[in-house]
Every structure is written in C-alpha cells, then in structure tokens.
Amino acid sequence: PLPPKSGRHRFNAYIGAPEQSWDPSKLAHSKSTTIGLKIDHEFGDGWSISNNLKYADNRADWTTGAVIFPLAIDDPVLNVFLNALRPGAYTYTDRATGNIVAQLSRNAAGQINIVSNSLPNQSVLQNGVLSQVAYSYEPSVEEWMDQLSITKRFDTMSFKLGAFFATSGIELINGGGGIGLSPLVDNPDLLDITYTGPGGTVQQLTDPSGFTAIGQRAVRNTGRQKQLSIFFGHDWTLTDQLSIDWGARYEKIRVKGVNQTSIANPRCFDPTYGGADNNVDTLYDNCQTTLGAPLRYDHSLDYFSFSGAMTYRFDSRNIVYARYSQGKKAPDFAFFITLDTPAEIDNVRPVPQKVQQIELGYRHNGDRFRASVSPFYSKLSRVGTTQVFQNADGSFYTPPTL
C-alpha cells in the first residue's frame, strides 16, 4: 500500500543537508535530457568518417514507501529503528479518530510488555502493525560521450578504426525521510506515537506527519568516471557463401569518488537535547545524524576484448554462423558506493569481470515463414566481492583483494 498523503513532510537527510520534500502522492519521477550530434562524411574511394557526440543529463526523484513489512509493536528491532529505547510508556493513537489503539511499556533492562491492544486485524499478526520507510532517493547523472570512426571499404572487405571517449559524474543522496507505523487495514493512515517518561513527562515520538527517526541512515555518494576506448573491426567476404568478421577493443577506465555514511548522534538520548528543532518535547529529530569523514577512492582499470564470427550462406534463404567472444567489464558504480569503511577503501580493489561466449545460429528467410535459432553458452567469471571479517577483539576488517 502507498503511504497516505497525510505523511508528506519536509526533512533534512542529515545535519547540514539541504531541506527536502517527501510527498508519497508524487511517487517516482525520472527526467532525462539528451542532445546529440552525428556527422557522417564520404570522402570517396571507399573512405568515410563518422562522429557521434552525445550529452545526457539524467535525474530521478523517488518519494515512495519502502521496506513495508507487517511487524509487531513489541518487536525489538522495530523499536531500535523507531528510537523507542527509553524506559517508560509508549502510546499509539489513531490519527484519524484520536483513539488510543495500543500501549506498551519498556523497563530499564529493555524488556517490552504490551499494556493494551485494540489494533485492527490482529488475527493476521498479534500486536501487528505495518512499518514503512519514507524512501527518499535522488540520483543525478551527467555524461558526455563521443565516438569517432574511420572506415575503408574494398570490394570484398572493409576495415574500421575508431575511438570512444566518455566522462560521467554522479551524485546520490539516499535516506533520511524517517519511519512510520500504520494499522493493518486498507488505505491506512499513520499512527501517532507519544512517550511518557518515568517522571510523567509526555514527549512526541512521531512528527505531525506520523514519522520518526527523521534525518537518520542517510548516505551521500559522488563520483566521476572517465573511459577511453580504441577499437578495430574487419569483415571479409571470402566467397559468395563464406564470410568472416572480427574485432578487438582496448579500454581504459578511471573511477574516482567520495562516499559518506551517517555517524550516530551521541546526544540522541540526552534528555536535555532538543534535536534539530531545539525542542526537548519532540523526539523525532533528536537522533539526526551527521555525515562521516569523506572516504575517497581512485581506481584505474584497463583490459582487452575481442570477438570473431564466421557466416556461411547455403542460399539466399538459409544461413548459419558461429561466433566466439571474450571480453571484460569493469564494475559499475554500485560496486564503488559499497566502499564505505577505511578498511574497504584501503584493501578492496576492483577486478574486471571476464565474459566468454560461444554462439551458433541458423536463420531461414522464406516468403511466408521466417525462423532463427541461436543457442549459446556464456561464462561469467572473476566477479569481485567484498568480504568483512571479525577480529578476536570484536573489531572488523576487510582483507586485501587477491
């Protein structure tokens, strides 16, 4: 189910971040702006040149629900995410009717007891509610690409030599919108949660929209990738029936960027701390985090790929071919944003994935019937992973890439 429109609110993903708006009625929007310029020119005597230039600006704005699960209000993990860890009483109120629908207490040892429960549809899950995160995701990618190629054609063959250059920059801010609870009903509204301390002081755990833990668990990633490729291709018609084509490509890629993850607020549970709004009676922004120190990476990769094929024409209607390809592929940006600890920055190195493929094919082109069969075998190897291990003293470490 979608979060209700009443859940819309403004927030800062972390301390010092620009203010953002979360409105579930807007769902997810993507915008792409692309401009291209292509130039083809024939010089004569079989010579030609082609240049293809492209600029693209891609942006997305996600304001949707995420991590939507039915959970019990006394679930320890759920209460960690709600920051409901103080000893005292917690009261859940239906925002539409103003009726109290559940109460629980928590002692100093962290034990949770249900005091009352009139939540609907408890046969589905005892003490159950629907948890949902205000998912905020705003990636932006800007890129320039240019490919230049020169071709020489003869009667029975052609050669092509070219180069490709691309540079792209990405910025990603993810998280910080908060988490809320709803009853197990159709089109649910969010529940209001208040906290009553041992001294009787009542404080608001959720904000006016029904969310808490606002400004937590945010990450910020920025990066830039530059790619230079040189490629060569050759096709040759040996006879009227037999032809071959092959090509090779050399690529060099450099990826550099900065990753920042959230650092816990040490004053999160300080009773004298008022949070982002300087109000000690509102707890929903008291645990707002800061971004950690920038973790910088800078990696370069270069590799060689090639492919070759042979085609045989029995006649104008029946053709068979065989192709073998072997190439490498650099990890995408999703790999680099996982480097979020100093140990990973120091020890993890990207490894190009190796791709091998054998393909056989048959094509029939009839007047009333056309068919093609292309069985193939592909093998993907050297897929890099990041491993985290624990020392005897409880600390964690990441071993170097072998």
mmCIF file of C-alpha atoms in Angstrom:
data_model
loop_
_atom_site.group_PDB
_atom_site.id
_atom_site.type_symbol
_atom_site.label_atom_id
_atom_site.label_comp_id
_atom_site.label_asym_id
_atom_site.label_seq_id
_atom_site.Cartn_x
_atom_site.Cartn_y
_atom_site.Cartn_z
ATOM 1 C CA PRO A 1 0.000 0.000 0.000
ATOM 2 C CA LEU A 2 1.058 3.552 -0.607
ATOM 3 C CA PRO A 3 1.757 5.764 2.390
ATOM 4 C CA PRO A 4 -1.104 8.241 2.903
ATOM 5 C CA LYS A 5 -0.920 11.778 1.591
ATOM 6 C CA SER A 6 -1.007 12.949 5.213
ATOM 7 C CA GLY A 7 2.514 11.536 5.527
ATOM 8 C CA ARG A 8 4.055 14.276 3.405
ATOM 9 C CA HIS A 9 6.643 16.295 5.236
ATOM 10 C CA ARG A 10 9.865 18.239 4.816
ATOM 11 C CA PHE A 11 13.111 16.982 6.273
ATOM 12 C CA ASN A 12 16.889 17.238 6.253
ATOM 13 C CA ALA A 13 18.576 13.932 5.388
ATOM 14 C CA TYR A 14 21.390 14.732 7.833
ATOM 15 C CA ILE A 15 22.610 17.678 9.874
ATOM 16 C CA GLY A 16 23.597 20.409 7.439
ATOM 17 C CA ALA A 17 21.813 18.855 4.456
ATOM 18 C CA PRO A 18 19.505 20.973 2.283
ATOM 19 C CA GLU A 19 15.809 20.633 3.087
ATOM 20 C CA GLN A 20 13.922 18.059 1.017
ATOM 21 C CA SER A 21 10.249 17.358 0.468
ATOM 22 C CA TRP A 22 8.731 13.883 0.777
ATOM 23 C CA ASP A 23 5.279 13.549 -0.775
ATOM 24 C CA PRO A 24 4.046 9.986 -1.463
ATOM 25 C CA SER A 25 1.417 11.221 -3.928
ATOM 26 C CA LYS A 26 4.240 12.192 -6.309
ATOM 27 C CA LEU A 27 5.658 8.634 -6.368
ATOM 28 C CA ALA A 28 8.783 8.327 -8.551
ATOM 29 C CA HIS A 29 9.742 10.691 -11.343
ATOM 30 C CA SER A 30 12.626 10.469 -13.777
ATOM 31 C CA LYS A 31 13.787 13.173 -16.162
ATOM 32 C CA SER A 32 16.283 12.712 -18.955
ATOM 33 C CA THR A 33 17.632 15.450 -21.199
ATOM 34 C CA THR A 34 19.667 14.302 -24.196
ATOM 35 C CA ILE A 35 21.313 16.228 -27.014
ATOM 36 C CA GLY A 36 23.188 14.514 -29.832
ATOM 37 C CA LEU A 37 25.136 15.458 -32.908
ATOM 38 C CA LYS A 38 26.073 12.950 -35.614
ATOM 39 C CA ILE A 39 28.303 13.699 -38.586
ATOM 40 C CA ASP A 40 28.891 11.239 -41.465
ATOM 41 C CA HIS A 41 31.046 12.071 -44.451
ATOM 42 C CA GLU A 42 32.067 10.068 -47.543
ATOM 43 C CA PHE A 43 35.454 11.028 -48.996
ATOM 44 C CA GLY A 44 35.277 8.736 -51.987
ATOM 45 C CA ASP A 45 37.424 5.759 -52.959
ATOM 46 C CA GLY A 46 35.849 3.789 -50.069
ATOM 47 C CA TRP A 47 36.898 6.177 -47.300
ATOM 48 C CA SER A 48 34.371 7.552 -44.797
ATOM 49 C CA ILE A 49 34.360 9.109 -41.374
ATOM 50 C CA SER A 50 31.678 9.194 -38.671
ATOM 51 C CA ASN A 51 31.471 11.110 -35.414
ATOM 52 C CA ASN A 52 28.693 10.767 -32.864
ATOM 53 C CA LEU A 53 28.587 13.191 -29.928
ATOM 54 C CA LYS A 54 26.022 12.914 -27.138
ATOM 55 C CA TYR A 55 25.249 14.770 -23.908
ATOM 56 C CA ALA A 56 22.811 13.401 -21.331
ATOM 57 C CA ASP A 57 21.509 14.670 -18.010
ATOM 58 C CA ASN A 58 19.506 12.094 -16.029
ATOM 59 C CA ARG A 59 17.751 12.788 -12.739
ATOM 60 C CA ALA A 60 15.286 10.925 -10.562
ATOM 61 C CA ASP A 61 13.171 11.859 -7.558
ATOM 62 C CA TRP A 62 11.717 8.998 -5.537
ATOM 63 C CA THR A 63 9.272 9.773 -2.740
ATOM 64 C CA THR A 64 7.636 6.432 -2.087
ATOM 65 C CA GLY A 65 7.160 3.930 0.680
ATOM 66 C CA ALA A 66 9.806 1.249 1.109
ATOM 67 C CA VAL A 67 10.686 -1.632 3.435
ATOM 68 C CA ILE A 68 6.957 -2.092 4.037
ATOM 69 C CA PHE A 69 6.501 -5.046 6.401
ATOM 70 C CA PRO A 70 3.973 -6.243 8.965
ATOM 71 C CA LEU A 71 5.741 -6.288 12.330
ATOM 72 C CA ALA A 72 4.724 -6.471 15.975
ATOM 73 C CA ILE A 73 4.926 -3.265 18.014
ATOM 74 C CA ASP A 74 6.954 -5.154 20.631
ATOM 75 C CA ASP A 75 9.494 -6.328 18.041
ATOM 76 C CA PRO A 76 12.944 -5.336 19.431
ATOM 77 C CA VAL A 77 14.416 -4.492 16.024
ATOM 78 C CA LEU A 78 11.451 -2.308 15.082
ATOM 79 C CA ASN A 79 11.837 -0.363 18.318
ATOM 80 C CA VAL A 80 15.503 0.225 17.543
ATOM 81 C CA PHE A 81 14.551 1.790 14.213
ATOM 82 C CA LEU A 82 11.886 3.901 15.955
ATOM 83 C CA ASN A 83 14.430 5.056 18.578
ATOM 84 C CA ALA A 84 11.894 3.796 21.159
ATOM 85 C CA LEU A 85 14.575 2.671 23.601
ATOM 86 C CA ARG A 86 13.919 4.874 26.628
ATOM 87 C CA PRO A 87 12.378 3.214 29.707
ATOM 88 C CA GLY A 88 8.772 4.320 30.045
ATOM 89 C CA ALA A 89 5.394 4.037 28.318
ATOM 90 C CA TYR A 90 4.621 4.330 24.611
ATOM 91 C CA THR A 91 1.116 5.190 23.410
ATOM 92 C CA TYR A 92 -0.139 4.567 19.871
ATOM 93 C CA THR A 93 -3.026 6.735 18.686
ATOM 94 C CA ASP A 94 -5.212 6.585 15.592
ATOM 95 C CA ARG A 95 -4.621 9.986 13.995
ATOM 96 C CA ALA A 96 -7.993 9.933 12.218
ATOM 97 C CA THR A 97 -10.143 9.240 15.302
ATOM 98 C CA GLY A 98 -7.876 10.286 18.146
ATOM 99 C CA ASN A 99 -8.478 6.940 19.875
ATOM 100 C CA ILE A 100 -5.688 5.130 21.680
ATOM 101 C CA VAL A 101 -5.179 1.786 19.897
ATOM 102 C CA ALA A 102 -2.185 0.358 21.774
ATOM 103 C CA GLN A 103 0.137 0.945 24.717
ATOM 104 C CA LEU A 104 3.340 -0.740 25.744
ATOM 105 C CA SER A 105 5.907 -0.283 28.482
ATOM 106 C CA ARG A 106 9.662 -0.725 28.476
ATOM 107 C CA ASN A 107 11.756 -1.230 31.598
ATOM 108 C CA ALA A 108 15.383 -0.295 32.222
ATOM 109 C CA ALA A 109 16.514 -3.781 31.159
ATOM 110 C CA GLY A 110 14.912 -3.313 27.742
ATOM 111 C CA GLN A 111 12.017 -5.719 28.294
ATOM 112 C CA ILE A 112 8.841 -4.730 26.424
ATOM 113 C CA ASN A 113 5.339 -5.514 27.717
ATOM 114 C CA ILE A 114 2.039 -4.916 25.917
ATOM 115 C CA VAL A 115 -0.264 -2.928 28.227
ATOM 116 C CA SER A 116 -3.265 -2.691 25.886
ATOM 117 C CA ASN A 117 -4.028 -3.507 22.257
ATOM 118 C CA SER A 118 -7.115 -2.664 20.208
ATOM 119 C CA LEU A 119 -5.337 -2.562 16.866
ATOM 120 C CA PRO A 120 -7.431 -3.973 13.982
ATOM 121 C CA ASN A 121 -6.898 -7.330 12.255
ATOM 122 C CA GLN A 122 -4.749 -8.860 14.964
ATOM 123 C CA SER A 123 -5.606 -12.322 13.637
ATOM 124 C CA VAL A 124 -3.158 -11.562 10.842
ATOM 125 C CA LEU A 125 -0.308 -10.791 13.262
ATOM 126 C CA GLN A 126 -0.543 -10.473 17.018
ATOM 127 C CA ASN A 127 0.345 -6.901 18.103
ATOM 128 C CA GLY A 128 0.836 -6.268 14.404
ATOM 129 C CA VAL A 129 1.242 -3.003 12.513
ATOM 130 C CA LEU A 130 2.633 -2.051 9.136
ATOM 131 C CA SER A 131 6.065 -0.442 9.170
ATOM 132 C CA GLN A 132 7.107 1.750 6.269
ATOM 133 C CA VAL A 133 10.063 3.941 5.492
ATOM 134 C CA ALA A 134 9.687 7.332 3.833
ATOM 135 C CA TYR A 135 12.014 6.407 0.991
ATOM 136 C CA SER A 136 13.879 9.345 -0.491
ATOM 137 C CA TYR A 137 16.233 8.727 -3.396
ATOM 138 C CA GLU A 138 17.651 11.486 -5.573
ATOM 139 C CA PRO A 139 20.330 10.388 -8.054
ATOM 140 C CA SER A 140 21.660 12.650 -10.783
ATOM 141 C CA VAL A 141 23.996 11.627 -13.611
ATOM 142 C CA GLU A 142 25.591 13.896 -16.187
ATOM 143 C CA GLU A 143 27.610 12.425 -19.039
ATOM 144 C CA TRP A 144 29.376 13.288 -22.275
ATOM 145 C CA MET A 145 30.128 10.633 -24.904
ATOM 146 C CA ASP A 146 31.883 10.871 -28.259
ATOM 147 C CA GLN A 147 32.735 8.165 -30.795
ATOM 148 C CA LEU A 148 34.883 8.733 -33.859
ATOM 149 C CA SER A 149 35.475 6.072 -36.520
ATOM 150 C CA ILE A 150 37.197 5.901 -39.908
ATOM 151 C CA THR A 151 36.188 3.222 -42.424
ATOM 152 C CA LYS A 152 37.883 1.975 -45.589
ATOM 153 C CA ARG A 153 35.815 -0.252 -47.886
ATOM 154 C CA PHE A 154 37.109 -2.523 -50.655
ATOM 155 C CA ASP A 155 35.189 -4.796 -52.999
ATOM 156 C CA THR A 156 35.174 -7.775 -50.638
ATOM 157 C CA MET A 157 36.190 -6.348 -47.276
ATOM 158 C CA SER A 158 36.203 -3.318 -45.039
ATOM 159 C CA PHE A 159 38.295 -2.025 -42.136
ATOM 160 C CA LYS A 160 37.179 0.254 -39.324
ATOM 161 C CA LEU A 161 39.345 2.057 -36.762
ATOM 162 C CA GLY A 162 37.824 4.208 -34.049
ATOM 163 C CA ALA A 163 37.957 5.686 -30.585
ATOM 164 C CA PHE A 164 35.361 6.262 -27.905
ATOM 165 C CA PHE A 165 35.576 8.714 -25.002
ATOM 166 C CA ALA A 166 33.110 9.219 -22.169
ATOM 167 C CA THR A 167 33.070 11.116 -18.929
ATOM 168 C CA SER A 168 30.263 10.969 -16.412
ATOM 169 C CA GLY A 169 29.594 12.386 -12.989
ATOM 170 C CA ILE A 170 27.104 11.073 -10.445
ATOM 171 C CA GLU A 171 25.693 12.399 -7.189
ATOM 172 C CA LEU A 172 23.434 10.348 -4.958
ATOM 173 C CA ILE A 173 21.661 11.238 -1.712
ATOM 174 C CA ASN A 174 19.668 8.407 -0.191
ATOM 175 C CA GLY A 175 17.652 8.098 3.009
ATOM 176 C CA GLY A 176 16.751 10.283 5.940
ATOM 177 C CA GLY A 177 12.970 10.510 5.447
ATOM 178 C CA GLY A 178 12.044 8.585 8.596
ATOM 179 C CA ILE A 179 9.932 5.562 9.510
ATOM 180 C CA GLY A 180 6.253 5.310 10.476
ATOM 181 C CA LEU A 181 3.661 2.733 11.532
ATOM 182 C CA SER A 182 0.147 2.079 10.253
ATOM 183 C CA PRO A 183 -2.631 -0.303 11.347
ATOM 184 C CA LEU A 184 -3.298 -3.432 9.290
ATOM 185 C CA VAL A 185 -6.186 -2.008 7.254
ATOM 186 C CA ASP A 186 -6.864 -0.896 3.685
ATOM 187 C CA ASN A 187 -5.626 2.617 2.857
ATOM 188 C CA PRO A 188 -4.082 3.070 6.303
ATOM 189 C CA ASP A 189 -3.159 6.328 7.943
ATOM 190 C CA LEU A 190 -0.044 6.612 10.072
ATOM 191 C CA LEU A 191 -0.202 6.164 13.834
ATOM 192 C CA ASP A 192 0.807 8.850 16.285
ATOM 193 C CA ILE A 193 3.255 7.720 18.998
ATOM 194 C CA THR A 194 3.939 9.508 22.276
ATOM 195 C CA TYR A 195 6.415 8.643 25.005
ATOM 196 C CA THR A 196 5.783 9.083 28.730
ATOM 197 C CA GLY A 197 8.904 9.006 30.873
ATOM 198 C CA PRO A 198 9.184 7.648 34.425
ATOM 199 C CA GLY A 199 8.613 11.166 35.783
ATOM 200 C CA GLY A 200 5.356 11.577 33.852
ATOM 201 C CA THR A 201 6.693 13.900 31.163
ATOM 202 C CA VAL A 202 4.960 13.307 27.805
ATOM 203 C CA GLN A 203 7.025 13.738 24.655
ATOM 204 C CA GLN A 204 6.155 13.315 20.973
ATOM 205 C CA LEU A 205 7.974 10.415 19.293
ATOM 206 C CA THR A 206 6.428 10.987 15.842
ATOM 207 C CA ASP A 207 6.247 14.264 13.967
ATOM 208 C CA PRO A 208 2.953 15.833 12.764
ATOM 209 C CA SER A 209 3.053 13.644 9.641
ATOM 210 C CA GLY A 210 3.452 10.410 11.622
ATOM 211 C CA PHE A 211 7.150 9.700 11.040
ATOM 212 C CA THR A 212 10.060 9.397 13.439
ATOM 213 C CA ALA A 213 13.823 8.789 13.205
ATOM 214 C CA ILE A 214 13.988 11.625 10.688
ATOM 215 C CA GLY A 215 17.407 12.540 9.356
ATOM 216 C CA GLN A 216 18.987 9.147 10.014
ATOM 217 C CA ARG A 217 20.639 6.455 7.900
ATOM 218 C CA ALA A 218 21.408 8.770 5.013
ATOM 219 C CA VAL A 219 24.309 8.274 2.625
ATOM 220 C CA ARG A 220 25.909 10.601 0.110
ATOM 221 C CA ASN A 221 27.953 9.372 -2.840
ATOM 222 C CA THR A 222 29.673 11.362 -5.540
ATOM 223 C CA GLY A 223 31.864 10.004 -8.301
ATOM 224 C CA ARG A 224 33.304 10.558 -11.737
ATOM 225 C CA GLN A 225 34.244 8.032 -14.381
ATOM 226 C CA LYS A 226 36.368 8.563 -17.477
ATOM 227 C CA GLN A 227 36.608 5.968 -20.220
ATOM 228 C CA LEU A 228 38.795 5.809 -23.307
ATOM 229 C CA SER A 229 38.448 3.002 -25.857
ATOM 230 C CA ILE A 230 40.218 2.189 -29.104
ATOM 231 C CA PHE A 231 38.596 -0.360 -31.388
ATOM 232 C CA PHE A 232 39.273 -2.073 -34.698
ATOM 233 C CA GLY A 233 36.980 -4.151 -36.911
ATOM 234 C CA HIS A 234 37.394 -6.132 -40.096
ATOM 235 C CA ASP A 235 34.884 -8.016 -42.257
ATOM 236 C CA TRP A 236 35.788 -10.071 -45.308
ATOM 237 C CA THR A 237 33.608 -11.795 -47.869
ATOM 238 C CA LEU A 238 35.789 -14.729 -48.896
ATOM 239 C CA THR A 239 33.304 -16.276 -51.343
ATOM 240 C CA ASP A 240 29.669 -15.822 -52.255
ATOM 241 C CA GLN A 241 28.833 -18.248 -49.450
ATOM 242 C CA LEU A 242 31.513 -17.669 -46.803
ATOM 243 C CA SER A 243 32.365 -14.514 -44.876
ATOM 244 C CA ILE A 244 34.192 -13.673 -41.655
ATOM 245 C CA ASP A 245 34.222 -10.685 -39.322
ATOM 246 C CA TRP A 246 36.228 -9.928 -36.238
ATOM 247 C CA GLY A 247 37.030 -7.037 -33.977
ATOM 248 C CA ALA A 248 39.083 -6.018 -30.962
ATOM 249 C CA ARG A 249 38.737 -3.295 -28.367
ATOM 250 C CA TYR A 250 41.065 -1.826 -25.748
ATOM 251 C CA GLU A 251 39.544 0.092 -22.854
ATOM 252 C CA LYS A 252 40.981 2.177 -20.057
ATOM 253 C CA ILE A 253 38.702 3.354 -17.264
ATOM 254 C CA ARG A 254 39.324 5.554 -14.258
ATOM 255 C CA VAL A 255 36.793 5.891 -11.457
ATOM 256 C CA LYS A 256 37.218 8.283 -8.549
ATOM 257 C CA GLY A 257 34.756 9.435 -5.948
ATOM 258 C CA VAL A 258 33.774 10.088 -2.353
ATOM 259 C CA ASN A 259 31.482 8.054 -0.094
ATOM 260 C CA GLN A 260 29.984 9.343 3.140
ATOM 261 C CA THR A 261 27.806 7.423 5.571
ATOM 262 C CA SER A 262 25.909 8.508 8.667
ATOM 263 C CA ILE A 263 27.583 8.924 12.052
ATOM 264 C CA ALA A 264 25.346 8.318 15.080
ATOM 265 C CA ASN A 265 24.368 11.378 17.110
ATOM 266 C CA PRO A 266 25.975 10.986 20.561
ATOM 267 C CA ARG A 267 23.224 13.144 22.123
ATOM 268 C CA CYS A 268 20.396 11.069 20.695
ATOM 269 C CA PHE A 269 19.033 10.030 24.109
ATOM 270 C CA ASP A 270 20.235 13.043 26.110
ATOM 271 C CA PRO A 271 17.117 14.339 27.968
ATOM 272 C CA THR A 272 18.418 17.910 27.745
ATOM 273 C CA TYR A 273 18.925 17.793 23.975
ATOM 274 C CA GLY A 274 16.219 19.318 21.789
ATOM 275 C CA GLY A 275 17.308 17.951 18.428
ATOM 276 C CA ALA A 276 17.117 19.823 15.145
ATOM 277 C CA ASP A 277 14.120 21.896 16.289
ATOM 278 C CA ASN A 278 15.614 22.671 19.737
ATOM 279 C CA ASN A 279 12.503 21.261 21.408
ATOM 280 C CA VAL A 280 13.066 18.677 24.154
ATOM 281 C CA ASP A 281 9.422 17.565 23.897
ATOM 282 C CA THR A 282 9.795 16.349 20.291
ATOM 283 C CA LEU A 283 11.955 13.248 19.902
ATOM 284 C CA TYR A 284 11.547 12.515 16.196
ATOM 285 C CA ASP A 285 14.589 14.596 15.173
ATOM 286 C CA ASN A 286 16.807 14.068 18.234
ATOM 287 C CA CYS A 287 18.855 11.309 16.593
ATOM 288 C CA GLN A 288 19.541 13.179 13.371
ATOM 289 C CA THR A 289 22.976 12.139 12.185
ATOM 290 C CA THR A 290 25.947 13.826 10.598
ATOM 291 C CA LEU A 291 27.920 12.575 7.626
ATOM 292 C CA GLY A 292 31.208 10.889 8.379
ATOM 293 C CA ALA A 293 34.600 11.842 7.035
ATOM 294 C CA PRO A 294 34.870 11.596 3.237
ATOM 295 C CA LEU A 295 36.152 8.192 2.121
ATOM 296 C CA ARG A 296 37.945 8.770 -1.162
ATOM 297 C CA TYR A 297 38.756 6.173 -3.805
ATOM 298 C CA ASP A 298 40.591 6.370 -7.112
ATOM 299 C CA HIS A 299 40.934 3.274 -9.297
ATOM 300 C CA SER A 300 42.069 2.639 -12.860
ATOM 301 C CA LEU A 301 41.398 -0.433 -14.993
ATOM 302 C CA ASP A 302 42.425 -1.399 -18.492
ATOM 303 C CA TYR A 303 41.567 -4.513 -20.470
ATOM 304 C CA PHE A 304 41.294 -6.041 -23.935
ATOM 305 C CA SER A 305 38.265 -7.680 -25.606
ATOM 306 C CA PHE A 306 37.754 -9.383 -28.941
ATOM 307 C CA SER A 307 35.114 -11.193 -30.972
ATOM 308 C CA GLY A 308 35.126 -13.173 -34.207
ATOM 309 C CA ALA A 309 32.469 -14.853 -36.367
ATOM 310 C CA MET A 310 32.121 -16.975 -39.485
ATOM 311 C CA THR A 311 28.972 -16.973 -41.633
ATOM 312 C CA TYR A 312 28.012 -19.479 -44.320
ATOM 313 C CA ARG A 313 25.130 -18.922 -46.749
ATOM 314 C CA PHE A 314 23.717 -22.107 -48.270
ATOM 315 C CA ASP A 315 21.453 -19.935 -50.404
ATOM 316 C CA SER A 316 19.530 -16.690 -50.086
ATOM 317 C CA ARG A 317 17.134 -18.310 -47.606
ATOM 318 C CA ASN A 318 19.375 -20.338 -45.261
ATOM 319 C CA ILE A 319 22.310 -19.004 -43.268
ATOM 320 C CA VAL A 320 24.393 -20.461 -40.427
ATOM 321 C CA TYR A 321 27.007 -18.723 -38.324
ATOM 322 C CA ALA A 322 29.311 -19.263 -35.362
ATOM 323 C CA ARG A 323 30.758 -16.601 -33.061
ATOM 324 C CA TYR A 324 33.211 -16.565 -30.178
ATOM 325 C CA SER A 325 33.628 -13.565 -27.905
ATOM 326 C CA GLN A 326 35.857 -12.875 -24.950
ATOM 327 C CA GLY A 327 35.750 -9.624 -23.088
ATOM 328 C CA LYS A 328 35.998 -7.889 -19.769
ATOM 329 C CA LYS A 329 33.710 -5.495 -17.956
ATOM 330 C CA ALA A 330 34.513 -3.023 -15.223
ATOM 331 C CA PRO A 331 32.329 -2.978 -12.092
ATOM 332 C CA ASP A 332 29.547 -0.420 -12.250
ATOM 333 C CA PHE A 333 29.074 2.458 -9.824
ATOM 334 C CA ALA A 334 27.027 0.254 -7.463
ATOM 335 C CA PHE A 335 30.269 -1.551 -6.572
ATOM 336 C CA PHE A 336 32.156 1.598 -5.656
ATOM 337 C CA ILE A 337 29.482 3.057 -3.360
ATOM 338 C CA THR A 338 29.798 -0.042 -1.158
ATOM 339 C CA LEU A 339 33.327 1.040 -0.201
ATOM 340 C CA ASP A 340 32.131 2.742 2.972
ATOM 341 C CA THR A 341 34.805 1.872 5.567
ATOM 342 C CA PRO A 342 38.505 2.847 5.715
ATOM 343 C CA ALA A 343 39.460 -0.849 5.527
ATOM 344 C CA GLU A 344 37.484 -1.314 2.322
ATOM 345 C CA ILE A 345 38.980 1.838 0.823
ATOM 346 C CA ASP A 346 42.494 0.605 1.631
ATOM 347 C CA ASN A 347 42.133 -3.064 0.715
ATOM 348 C CA VAL A 348 39.391 -3.628 -1.860
ATOM 349 C CA ARG A 349 40.409 -3.318 -5.492
ATOM 350 C CA PRO A 350 38.006 -3.558 -8.428
ATOM 351 C CA VAL A 351 38.500 -6.585 -10.647
ATOM 352 C CA PRO A 352 37.219 -6.612 -14.246
ATOM 353 C CA GLN A 353 34.649 -9.328 -14.805
ATOM 354 C CA LYS A 354 35.541 -11.789 -17.550
ATOM 355 C CA VAL A 355 32.861 -12.764 -20.077
ATOM 356 C CA GLN A 356 33.232 -15.615 -22.578
ATOM 357 C CA GLN A 357 30.544 -16.635 -25.047
ATOM 358 C CA ILE A 358 30.154 -19.145 -27.843
ATOM 359 C CA GLU A 359 27.152 -18.727 -30.131
ATOM 360 C CA LEU A 360 25.826 -20.789 -33.011
ATOM 361 C CA GLY A 361 22.977 -19.631 -35.194
ATOM 362 C CA TYR A 362 20.690 -20.580 -38.037
ATOM 363 C CA ARG A 363 18.355 -18.254 -39.934
ATOM 364 C CA HIS A 364 15.716 -19.101 -42.515
ATOM 365 C CA ASN A 365 14.095 -16.368 -44.592
ATOM 366 C CA GLY A 366 11.180 -17.717 -46.582
ATOM 367 C CA ASP A 367 8.402 -15.966 -48.436
ATOM 368 C CA ARG A 368 5.826 -16.827 -45.763
ATOM 369 C CA PHE A 369 7.926 -18.185 -42.943
ATOM 370 C CA ARG A 370 10.941 -16.862 -41.094
ATOM 371 C CA ALA A 371 12.778 -18.526 -38.242
ATOM 372 C CA SER A 372 16.020 -18.225 -36.320
ATOM 373 C CA VAL A 373 17.702 -20.418 -33.724
ATOM 374 C CA SER A 374 20.662 -19.117 -31.688
ATOM 375 C CA PRO A 375 21.915 -21.470 -28.961
ATOM 376 C CA PHE A 376 24.782 -20.012 -26.970
ATOM 377 C CA TYR A 377 26.970 -20.681 -23.951
ATOM 378 C CA SER A 378 28.131 -17.840 -21.704
ATOM 379 C CA LYS A 379 30.576 -17.922 -18.816
ATOM 380 C CA LEU A 380 30.975 -15.064 -16.346
ATOM 381 C CA SER A 381 33.992 -15.237 -14.063
ATOM 382 C CA ARG A 382 36.168 -13.045 -11.840
ATOM 383 C CA VAL A 383 33.128 -11.422 -10.221
ATOM 384 C CA GLY A 384 34.510 -9.319 -7.378
ATOM 385 C CA THR A 385 33.045 -9.361 -3.881
ATOM 386 C CA THR A 386 33.766 -7.540 -0.641
ATOM 387 C CA GLN A 387 34.268 -9.646 2.481
ATOM 388 C CA VAL A 388 34.145 -8.398 6.068
ATOM 389 C CA PHE A 389 35.661 -10.447 8.897
ATOM 390 C CA GLN A 390 35.786 -10.009 12.659
ATOM 391 C CA ASN A 391 38.886 -9.974 14.823
ATOM 392 C CA ALA A 392 39.104 -11.698 18.198
ATOM 393 C CA ASP A 393 38.695 -8.316 19.917
ATOM 394 C CA GLY A 394 35.344 -7.735 18.162
ATOM 395 C CA SER A 395 36.607 -5.228 15.600
ATOM 396 C CA PHE A 396 36.026 -5.761 11.890
ATOM 397 C CA TYR A 397 38.447 -5.831 8.984
ATOM 398 C CA THR A 398 38.393 -6.264 5.218
ATOM 399 C CA PRO A 399 41.179 -8.389 3.687
ATOM 400 C CA PRO A 400 43.001 -7.193 0.572
ATOM 401 C CA THR A 401 41.761 -8.218 -2.853
ATOM 402 C CA LEU A 402 43.802 -11.155 -4.124
#
